XYZ file of C-alpha atoms in Angstrom:
321
model
C 33.436 48.337 -29.093
C 37.216 48.098 -28.885
C 39.304 47.445 -32.008
C 41.825 44.980 -30.580
C 40.613 41.431 -31.181
C 44.008 39.804 -30.483
C 44.934 42.020 -27.513
C 48.126 43.237 -29.151
C 47.217 46.924 -28.612
C 46.945 47.425 -32.371
C 43.668 48.049 -34.181
C 41.552 50.486 -36.155
C 37.849 51.125 -36.496
C 36.255 50.293 -33.160
C 32.780 50.596 -34.639
C 33.239 49.922 -38.372
C 36.287 48.546 -40.202
C 35.952 48.525 -43.991
C 38.162 46.162 -45.980
C 38.341 46.159 -49.777
C 34.707 46.145 -50.906
C 35.511 45.307 -54.500
C 34.957 47.419 -57.593
C 31.720 49.369 -57.498
C 30.828 48.280 -53.963
C 30.227 50.852 -51.230
C 29.338 50.373 -47.590
C 26.375 52.651 -46.827
C 25.268 53.622 -43.324
C 21.945 55.372 -42.731
C 20.043 56.590 -39.685
C 22.700 55.177 -37.378
C 24.943 56.128 -34.473
C 28.650 55.355 -34.755
C 30.190 56.703 -31.584
C 31.788 55.920 -28.221
C 33.995 53.179 -29.693
C 37.760 53.037 -29.273
C 41.008 51.617 -30.604
C 44.263 51.222 -28.672
C 46.206 53.773 -30.685
C 43.380 56.312 -30.800
C 43.792 56.868 -34.535
C 40.434 55.569 -35.759
C 38.156 54.961 -32.792
C 34.800 54.764 -34.573
C 35.424 53.815 -38.184
C 38.241 53.039 -40.556
C 37.971 53.013 -44.334
C 35.660 54.256 -47.050
C 31.923 54.528 -46.450
C 28.954 56.580 -47.400
C 26.934 57.878 -44.439
C 23.617 59.683 -44.445
C 21.640 60.970 -41.482
C 24.158 59.355 -39.155
C 25.781 60.583 -35.961
C 29.521 59.946 -35.964
C 31.391 60.866 -32.803
C 35.107 61.140 -33.495
C 35.287 60.819 -37.294
C 39.071 60.398 -37.504
C 39.720 57.500 -39.870
C 36.271 57.692 -41.466
C 36.617 58.461 -45.161
C 33.145 59.708 -46.053
C 32.570 59.280 -49.777
C 30.687 61.560 -52.132
C 26.982 61.499 -51.461
C 27.382 61.527 -47.698
C 25.054 64.137 -46.248
C 22.992 65.284 -43.270
C 25.344 63.744 -40.723
C 26.142 64.898 -37.197
C 29.936 64.810 -36.957
C 31.747 65.137 -33.636
C 28.528 65.049 -31.597
C 28.015 63.293 -28.287
C 24.963 61.018 -28.742
C 24.111 61.237 -25.028
C 23.372 57.558 -24.467
C 22.482 55.565 -21.395
C 24.343 52.353 -20.491
C 23.836 49.085 -22.355
C 20.713 47.653 -20.734
C 17.511 45.696 -21.203
C 15.221 48.492 -22.370
C 12.665 46.064 -23.800
C 12.709 44.067 -27.012
C 14.863 41.059 -27.992
C 18.285 42.713 -27.479
C 19.976 45.086 -25.135
C 20.182 48.694 -26.282
C 21.635 52.008 -25.184
C 18.799 54.457 -24.594
C 18.821 57.935 -26.044
C 18.716 60.345 -23.126
C 16.758 63.601 -23.098
C 18.501 66.245 -25.181
C 20.360 63.808 -27.427
C 21.051 65.336 -30.862
C 20.028 62.004 -32.419
C 16.386 62.501 -31.397
C 14.137 63.141 -34.420
C 17.246 63.497 -36.588
C 17.037 60.479 -38.929
C 15.959 60.669 -42.569
C 12.483 62.273 -42.649
C 11.631 60.568 -45.953
C 8.467 58.472 -45.780
C 9.714 55.988 -48.378
C 12.705 55.026 -50.467
C 16.083 53.559 -49.496
C 16.750 56.160 -46.803
C 13.521 55.677 -44.891
C 13.827 54.168 -41.437
C 11.715 51.293 -40.123
C 8.358 52.083 -38.527
C 9.635 50.743 -35.196
C 12.998 50.794 -33.462
C 15.124 47.749 -32.561
C 12.868 47.096 -29.541
C 9.672 47.180 -31.608
C 8.707 50.592 -30.206
C 6.761 52.846 -32.567
C 8.246 56.131 -33.689
C 7.604 59.082 -31.392
C 7.676 62.883 -31.554
C 10.754 63.071 -29.368
C 11.374 66.805 -29.693
C 7.675 67.611 -29.181
C 7.378 69.748 -32.317
C 4.197 68.046 -33.508
C 5.974 65.932 -36.180
C 6.718 62.225 -35.660
C 10.187 61.479 -37.030
C 12.667 58.632 -36.547
C 15.631 58.909 -34.242
C 19.121 57.923 -35.295
C 20.266 54.577 -33.938
C 18.573 51.528 -32.462
C 16.516 53.249 -29.773
C 13.497 55.520 -30.246
C 13.259 58.152 -27.500
C 9.663 58.041 -26.284
C 9.538 59.890 -22.988
C 6.525 62.187 -22.537
C 7.222 65.888 -22.668
C 8.320 67.246 -19.288
C 5.679 69.379 -17.580
C 5.762 73.097 -18.311
C 4.171 75.947 -16.407
C 1.007 77.422 -17.949
C 1.085 80.679 -19.897
C -0.636 83.228 -17.655
C -0.247 86.432 -19.630
C -1.350 87.783 -22.998
C 0.524 90.236 -25.215
C 0.486 93.762 -23.860
C -0.509 96.706 -26.028
C -3.125 94.904 -28.087
C -6.351 92.972 -27.692
C -6.121 89.211 -28.197
C -9.102 87.492 -29.829
C -9.869 84.183 -28.118
C -11.500 81.171 -29.771
C -14.389 79.395 -28.088
C -13.280 77.208 -25.218
C -13.493 73.543 -26.296
C -15.509 71.166 -24.157
C -12.496 69.007 -23.328
C -10.788 72.042 -21.779
C -13.768 73.264 -19.785
C -12.953 74.410 -16.257
C -14.576 72.803 -13.230
C -16.644 75.201 -11.139
C -17.110 74.912 -7.387
C -19.754 76.506 -5.219
C -18.420 78.700 -2.422
C -14.714 78.390 -3.321
C -13.046 81.782 -3.657
C -9.670 83.442 -3.169
C -9.479 86.765 -1.340
C -6.303 88.865 -1.159
C -7.207 92.030 0.801
C -3.854 93.728 0.133
C -4.632 93.643 -3.597
C -8.389 94.160 -3.421
C -8.893 90.747 -5.021
C -11.860 88.459 -4.459
C -12.380 85.897 -7.238
C -13.866 82.433 -7.761
C -11.530 79.430 -7.999
C -12.081 77.047 -10.931
C -10.385 73.745 -11.703
C -8.028 73.506 -14.692
C -7.411 69.996 -16.030
C -3.917 69.100 -17.153
C -3.740 69.020 -20.953
C -0.738 67.078 -22.223
C 2.303 68.405 -20.411
C 0.742 71.654 -19.173
C -2.497 73.426 -18.282
C -4.414 75.656 -20.706
C -5.533 78.715 -18.744
C -6.439 80.776 -21.826
C -10.021 81.383 -20.743
C -9.508 82.117 -17.022
C -10.405 85.796 -17.346
C -11.214 87.097 -13.862
C -11.156 83.658 -12.257
C -8.347 81.939 -10.364
C -7.288 78.541 -11.702
C -6.473 75.581 -9.473
C -4.022 73.392 -11.385
C -4.925 69.713 -11.448
C -2.155 67.612 -9.947
C -1.579 69.948 -7.022
C -3.445 69.587 -3.728
C -7.118 70.516 -3.846
C -7.671 73.924 -2.190
C -7.651 73.694 1.638
C -6.301 70.116 1.609
C -2.884 69.183 2.990
C -0.114 69.513 0.420
C 0.745 72.292 -2.006
C -2.183 73.942 -3.819
C -1.088 75.795 -6.975
C -3.373 78.678 -7.950
C -2.754 80.745 -11.054
C -4.180 83.919 -12.539
C -3.388 86.161 -15.480
C -0.892 88.959 -15.145
C -2.357 90.538 -18.309
C -5.732 89.790 -19.874
C -6.760 89.240 -23.487
C -8.668 92.567 -23.436
C -5.331 94.375 -22.862
C -5.953 95.189 -19.201
C -4.052 94.077 -16.076
C -4.997 90.583 -14.888
C -6.120 89.666 -11.398
C -2.608 88.466 -10.425
C -0.897 91.529 -11.885
C 0.225 92.776 -8.481
C 1.024 89.614 -6.505
C 4.674 90.694 -6.712
C 3.803 93.279 -4.036
C 2.867 90.681 -1.429
C 5.312 90.626 1.491
C 6.358 88.114 4.098
C 3.590 87.959 6.679
C 0.827 89.280 4.417
C -2.348 87.234 4.689
C -4.872 86.023 2.150
C -7.889 83.748 2.401
C -9.592 80.841 0.717
C -13.305 80.767 1.496
C -14.595 77.205 1.217
C -17.475 75.138 2.553
C -18.615 77.805 5.001
C -15.145 78.293 6.495
C -12.277 80.714 5.955
C -8.745 79.362 5.585
C -6.096 81.945 6.434
C -2.697 81.751 4.701
C 0.406 83.778 5.521
C 3.047 84.595 2.903
C 6.449 83.002 3.453
C 8.145 83.567 0.087
C 7.813 85.847 -2.937
C 10.301 85.140 -5.721
C 10.982 84.548 -9.426
C 11.238 81.163 -11.122
C 12.736 80.444 -14.517
C 11.843 78.065 -17.336
C 11.659 74.314 -16.860
C 13.507 74.418 -13.535
C 10.571 76.322 -12.095
C 8.177 73.375 -12.328
C 9.692 71.487 -9.398
C 9.824 74.651 -7.308
C 6.223 75.612 -7.996
C 4.934 72.090 -7.309
C 7.216 71.457 -4.332
C 5.655 68.791 -2.110
C 4.490 69.831 1.360
C 3.094 67.742 4.219
C 1.101 70.659 5.630
C -1.393 72.962 3.855
C 0.460 75.388 1.590
C -0.718 77.570 -1.303
C 1.426 78.706 -4.228
C 0.268 81.680 -6.306
C 1.689 81.749 -9.831
C 1.686 84.178 -12.753
C 3.929 85.449 -15.555
C 6.228 88.458 -15.270
C 8.828 90.380 -17.260
C 7.035 91.057 -20.548
C 9.379 91.562 -23.501
C 7.658 93.702 -26.192
C 10.244 92.652 -28.778
C 9.301 88.970 -28.565
C 5.803 89.182 -27.086
C 6.854 86.700 -24.392
C 7.256 86.796 -20.633
C 10.752 86.171 -19.330
C 9.974 84.453 -16.028
C 7.285 83.609 -13.465
C 6.281 85.153 -10.193
C 5.740 82.662 -7.361
C 4.248 83.484 -3.958
C 4.155 80.705 -1.341
C 2.068 80.836 1.816
C 1.213 78.459 4.658
C -2.071 77.876 6.507
C -2.046 79.602 9.904
C -5.704 79.609 10.913
C -9.161 78.263 10.061
C -12.217 80.200 11.156
């Protein structure tokens, strides 16, 4: 909004302008976004006057006189909004974009005057927008409800200790295939390939052990496309995993998938690191021909018990025999 109704280049409070409320009256704003407004002089772009704000994102707060009792606000933050658009519901809204500080930042109270509505302005139910397992309202009119972006599976246990594993639940059981194995002669590896269903935004490979996991969503082994196979770099019994040494594979090295009475020969074309979320698109890179991507964790940090990055080996089919 622009504070200049009469086009005379004079105005204050592009978002909220508070006149005299009268004795004992206070304008209260909760669970809102007051940002990206303007006034011609630039002195009070978002609000002008006295108000009490709680759990509200205020961009430029110049001109906003926040009264006693104001708390839990995000001042000077960029709400990271999309354009005004038809995002569903009876009115146009500006969507919260991924990474917005307003996501899951409204009043967490389940009741009382500060509690937000059970749906947003569109009628969309509240959503766990920061994927922390707790459903909480977002600030503003729009509830961010995009599914969690895919993340690469954890393929390594803590080193230096034995990890006790729970029983594998039925819903996460791996698919087994007769006569489907991966052989990497350079590493002395010959292991069965099992299918790992996608669970939420990732794949749970906890119970792979000495098997190789084919990740659902990539091309089925030996089919055209990009087949993603993963194995542990370090096992729960505190021993090296079957993919512990794939970092040693060189350009031109060959490995094999034995399937359906035939041997599919793949030749390494790339051996590199991938980092964090950006690695997902690289690992699952689409291919028209038959490619295989081998994936595991690497760079164990004993201070945190985490792995710093992933090892990715990509190879292309060169022969079937």
